[in-house]
Amino acid sequence: MVLELPKRWGKNSEFEGGKSTVNCSTIPIAERFFTSSTSLTLKHAAWYPCDTMEPHIVLLTSDNTIRFYSLKVPHTPIKVIVLSDTEEETLTIKTGRAYTASLGETAVAFDFGPQVPVPKHALGQRGSEEVLGYPLYILYENGETFLTYVSLLQSTGSPGKLLGPLPMHPAAEDNYGYDACAVLCLPCVPNILVIATESGMLYHCVVLDGEEDDEQSEKSWDPRSDLIPSLYVFECVELELALKLATGDEEDPLESDFSCPIKLHRDPKCPSRYHCTHEAGVHSVGLTWINKLHKFLGSDEEDKDSLQELGAEQKCFVEHILCTKPLPCRQPSPIRGFWIVSDVLGPTMICITNSYECITRPLLSTVHPASPPLLCTREDKELAVSPLRIVAEAEHSFEKHIQGILNCFSLPLRKSLREMAERLADKYEEAKEKQEDIMNR
């Protein structure tokens, strides 16, 4: 269901000019589809990132399918991407859950990356020329990540080729967990993927071109390359979902096995920061090493395995902004709504809990967008000379130069002042005569 708020107008820019009660329009998305398919559930929903088109919403359902819907035609998808072509997908257990879902081989989340040029055949079209498309990263529950390219401006029918699973370096026996629940692509180049698990682990992965020894031959992140992109795990972060209580001086603190799904949110004010909402509260994560990463990739260093050494120099900042489960014995209060607003004192988050309580908190202040370089840090030796310095070093002094400018404007200025004074004098005489006439009457 999509809710559309009315327009703002008036002195204070309020809804419908400040009415106490306003009417909002609602648009049901795929209503007939979900009504007729009662066994299907919605896994993830997001807006299509294009700003030049009409709004489109993207839905990931439990049948391992991604559908694109336009708000003008909300009942019929304009594009469908089937993520599984196995026959086992049609064989369901009595509960309606597929065998592939039981093995964690179903998609649980997705996210779009920044727009990049891709060849037409990557979008399912004929031709070798390049067009603009969005990389779509799809996360499976078993931790695998797939990639495809999408462009509704070029094609709405035939889907692009699904690439993956993307190899992860360094490799792990458990594939970095089997309880993946969310993925987020930060708006930077190269793309940085954040993969979250229900146990509270966050993996910051850098999307780079694959190595030649990888056993892949598909199209990669760089569309002009013949290698599939790889995910280089830059660092791992473990969130403290529940506080740990110490039992004594010599005993270890009690650890809770509490786990829950985690949702990832971009920060509209700072691209190097994102936020995690879950049943135990809100965490804010700031990546302070993005600038160093760009310098490293821009250098001649070819050993990508040294990315872990770069990550060891400076870790990310993690702040538990809001805790809704202070004790392991307390019931959690899930976060139902989350957004970032601008404030006079800085960005502020607004949260709505499960009990419909609105909470505001200031955000992490140690991470902020990169400031432009100072003039004193410029390395150019031939700096631009100030015009005032040119005037000061001329044959005539600076005072004489200013005096000459004043002399140029003095004659017209005096003339205009004289004319204005004469007009005021005439108006004063007319007003005086009118006043005498009135007194005589």
PDB file of C-alpha atoms in Angstrom, residues 252-362:
ATOM      1  CA  ASP A 252      32.443 -13.671  32.557  1.00  0.00           C
ATOM      2  CA  PRO A 253      29.448 -11.523  31.585  1.00  0.00           C
ATOM      3  CA  LEU A 254      26.304 -13.317  30.619  1.00  0.00           C
ATOM      4  CA  GLU A 255      25.928 -13.424  26.856  1.00  0.00           C
ATOM      5  CA  SER A 256      22.508 -13.471  25.283  1.00  0.00           C
ATOM      6  CA  ASP A 257      21.711 -15.491  22.183  1.00  0.00           C
ATOM      7  CA  PHE A 258      19.165 -12.871  21.131  1.00  0.00           C
ATOM      8  CA  SER A 259      18.966 -12.381  17.361  1.00  0.00           C
ATOM      9  CA  CYS A 260      16.557 -10.536  15.109  1.00  0.00           C
ATOM     10  CA  PRO A 261      16.280  -9.252  11.536  1.00  0.00           C
ATOM     11  CA  ILE A 262      18.156  -6.017  10.828  1.00  0.00           C
ATOM     12  CA  LYS A 263      17.100  -3.286   8.399  1.00  0.00           C
ATOM     13  CA  LEU A 264      19.685  -0.980   6.808  1.00  0.00           C
ATOM     14  CA  HIS A 265      18.987   2.668   5.972  1.00  0.00           C
ATOM     15  CA  ARG A 266      21.031   5.228   4.044  1.00  0.00           C
ATOM     16  CA  ASP A 267      21.796   8.603   5.563  1.00  0.00           C
ATOM     17  CA  PRO A 268      20.521  11.331   3.190  1.00  0.00           C
ATOM     18  CA  LYS A 269      22.882  13.879   4.770  1.00  0.00           C
ATOM     19  CA  CYS A 270      26.117  11.867   4.839  1.00  0.00           C
ATOM     20  CA  PRO A 271      26.950   9.197   2.191  1.00  0.00           C
ATOM     21  CA  SER A 272      29.648   7.607   4.411  1.00  0.00           C
ATOM     22  CA  ARG A 273      27.159   6.781   7.167  1.00  0.00           C
ATOM     23  CA  TYR A 274      24.235   4.384   7.455  1.00  0.00           C
ATOM     24  CA  HIS A 275      21.860   3.196  10.172  1.00  0.00           C
ATOM     25  CA  CYS A 276      20.600  -0.165  11.424  1.00  0.00           C
ATOM     26  CA  THR A 277      17.139  -0.616  12.915  1.00  0.00           C
ATOM     27  CA  HIS A 278      16.047  -3.794  14.677  1.00  0.00           C
ATOM     28  CA  GLU A 279      13.957  -5.032  17.581  1.00  0.00           C
ATOM     29  CA  ALA A 280      16.563  -3.883  20.107  1.00  0.00           C
ATOM     30  CA  GLY A 281      16.906  -0.285  18.898  1.00  0.00           C
ATOM     31  CA  VAL A 282      19.015   1.717  16.443  1.00  0.00           C
ATOM     32  CA  HIS A 283      22.732   1.628  15.628  1.00  0.00           C
ATOM     33  CA  SER A 284      24.555   4.274  13.603  1.00  0.00           C
ATOM     34  CA  VAL A 285      27.692   3.270  11.661  1.00  0.00           C
ATOM     35  CA  GLY A 286      30.153   5.723  10.136  1.00  0.00           C
ATOM     36  CA  LEU A 287      32.811   4.681   7.617  1.00  0.00           C
ATOM     37  CA  THR A 288      35.789   6.984   8.083  1.00  0.00           C
ATOM     38  CA  TRP A 289      38.096   5.042   5.755  1.00  0.00           C
ATOM     39  CA  ILE A 290      36.302   5.731   2.460  1.00  0.00           C
ATOM     40  CA  ASN A 291      38.660   8.578   1.497  1.00  0.00           C
ATOM     41  CA  LYS A 292      41.722   6.434   2.253  1.00  0.00           C
ATOM     42  CA  LEU A 293      40.202   3.636   0.196  1.00  0.00           C
ATOM     43  CA  HIS A 294      39.799   5.922  -2.816  1.00  0.00           C
ATOM     44  CA  LYS A 295      43.445   7.016  -2.513  1.00  0.00           C
ATOM     45  CA  PHE A 296      44.527   3.385  -2.268  1.00  0.00           C
ATOM     46  CA  LEU A 297      42.582   2.364  -5.353  1.00  0.00           C
ATOM     47  CA  GLY A 298      43.843   5.407  -7.249  1.00  0.00           C
ATOM     48  CA  SER A 299      47.469   4.463  -6.588  1.00  0.00           C
ATOM     49  CA  ASP A 300      49.540   1.896  -8.480  1.00  0.00           C
ATOM     50  CA  GLU A 301      49.030  -0.721  -5.770  1.00  0.00           C
ATOM     51  CA  GLU A 302      47.704  -3.909  -7.377  1.00  0.00           C
ATOM     52  CA  ASP A 303      47.591  -6.197  -4.344  1.00  0.00           C
ATOM     53  CA  LYS A 304      43.931  -6.031  -3.342  1.00  0.00           C
ATOM     54  CA  ASP A 305      44.552  -8.441  -0.452  1.00  0.00           C
ATOM     55  CA  SER A 306      46.202  -5.554   1.407  1.00  0.00           C
ATOM     56  CA  LEU A 307      42.759  -3.954   1.780  1.00  0.00           C
ATOM     57  CA  GLN A 308      42.459  -5.756   5.115  1.00  0.00           C
ATOM     58  CA  GLU A 309      45.686  -4.068   6.274  1.00  0.00           C
ATOM     59  CA  LEU A 310      44.234  -0.716   5.276  1.00  0.00           C
ATOM     60  CA  GLY A 311      41.079  -1.486   7.264  1.00  0.00           C
ATOM     61  CA  ALA A 312      43.128  -2.348  10.344  1.00  0.00           C
ATOM     62  CA  GLU A 313      44.561   1.181  10.466  1.00  0.00           C
ATOM     63  CA  GLN A 314      41.242   2.902  11.146  1.00  0.00           C
ATOM     64  CA  LYS A 315      38.032   1.166  12.119  1.00  0.00           C
ATOM     65  CA  CYS A 316      34.528   2.420  11.549  1.00  0.00           C
ATOM     66  CA  PHE A 317      32.562   4.198  14.270  1.00  0.00           C
ATOM     67  CA  VAL A 318      29.546   2.433  15.756  1.00  0.00           C
ATOM     68  CA  GLU A 319      27.095   4.114  18.120  1.00  0.00           C
ATOM     69  CA  HIS A 320      24.113   2.498  19.828  1.00  0.00           C
ATOM     70  CA  ILE A 321      21.837   5.527  19.577  1.00  0.00           C
ATOM     71  CA  LEU A 322      18.630   3.958  20.851  1.00  0.00           C
ATOM     72  CA  CYS A 323      18.313   0.809  22.974  1.00  0.00           C
ATOM     73  CA  THR A 324      14.806  -0.655  23.287  1.00  0.00           C
ATOM     74  CA  LYS A 325      15.966  -3.897  24.953  1.00  0.00           C
ATOM     75  CA  PRO A 326      18.176  -2.844  27.892  1.00  0.00           C
ATOM     76  CA  LEU A 327      18.091  -6.245  29.617  1.00  0.00           C
ATOM     77  CA  PRO A 328      18.039  -9.788  28.205  1.00  0.00           C
ATOM     78  CA  CYS A 329      14.940 -10.541  30.271  1.00  0.00           C
ATOM     79  CA  ARG A 330      12.991  -7.565  28.868  1.00  0.00           C
ATOM     80  CA  GLN A 331      10.752  -7.852  25.848  1.00  0.00           C
ATOM     81  CA  PRO A 332      12.039  -5.899  22.828  1.00  0.00           C
ATOM     82  CA  SER A 333      10.252  -2.911  21.338  1.00  0.00           C
ATOM     83  CA  PRO A 334      10.804  -3.104  17.573  1.00  0.00           C
ATOM     84  CA  ILE A 335      11.412   0.024  15.503  1.00  0.00           C
ATOM     85  CA  ARG A 336       8.539   0.461  13.036  1.00  0.00           C
ATOM     86  CA  GLY A 337       9.487   3.784  11.468  1.00  0.00           C
ATOM     87  CA  PHE A 338      12.790   5.563  10.873  1.00  0.00           C
ATOM     88  CA  TRP A 339      13.871   8.740   9.090  1.00  0.00           C
ATOM     89  CA  ILE A 340      16.563  11.472   9.151  1.00  0.00           C
ATOM     90  CA  VAL A 341      15.689  15.182   9.262  1.00  0.00           C
ATOM     91  CA  SER A 342      17.826  18.305   9.212  1.00  0.00           C
ATOM     92  CA  ASP A 343      17.987  20.349  12.369  1.00  0.00           C
ATOM     93  CA  VAL A 344      19.670  23.604  13.374  1.00  0.00           C
ATOM     94  CA  LEU A 345      22.091  21.689  15.604  1.00  0.00           C
ATOM     95  CA  GLY A 346      22.691  18.898  13.081  1.00  0.00           C
ATOM     96  CA  PRO A 347      20.972  15.818  11.632  1.00  0.00           C
ATOM     97  CA  THR A 348      18.428  14.166  13.900  1.00  0.00           C
ATOM     98  CA  MET A 349      16.746  10.794  13.630  1.00  0.00           C
ATOM     99  CA  ILE A 350      13.041  10.209  14.219  1.00  0.00           C
ATOM    100  CA  CYS A 351      11.909   6.727  15.315  1.00  0.00           C
ATOM    101  CA  ILE A 352       8.495   5.223  15.888  1.00  0.00           C
ATOM    102  CA  THR A 353       8.441   2.192  18.168  1.00  0.00           C
ATOM    103  CA  ASN A 354       6.065  -0.731  18.281  1.00  0.00           C
ATOM    104  CA  SER A 355       3.997   1.108  20.897  1.00  0.00           C
ATOM    105  CA  TYR A 356       3.621   4.129  18.554  1.00  0.00           C
ATOM    106  CA  GLU A 357       6.002   6.252  20.601  1.00  0.00           C
ATOM    107  CA  CYS A 358       7.941   8.916  18.664  1.00  0.00           C
ATOM    108  CA  ILE A 359      11.585   9.284  19.749  1.00  0.00           C
ATOM    109  CA  THR A 360      14.181  11.782  18.454  1.00  0.00           C
ATOM    110  CA  ARG A 361      17.936  11.477  18.938  1.00  0.00           C
ATOM    111  CA  PRO A 362      20.946  13.406  17.571  1.00  0.00           C
TER     112      PRO A 362
END
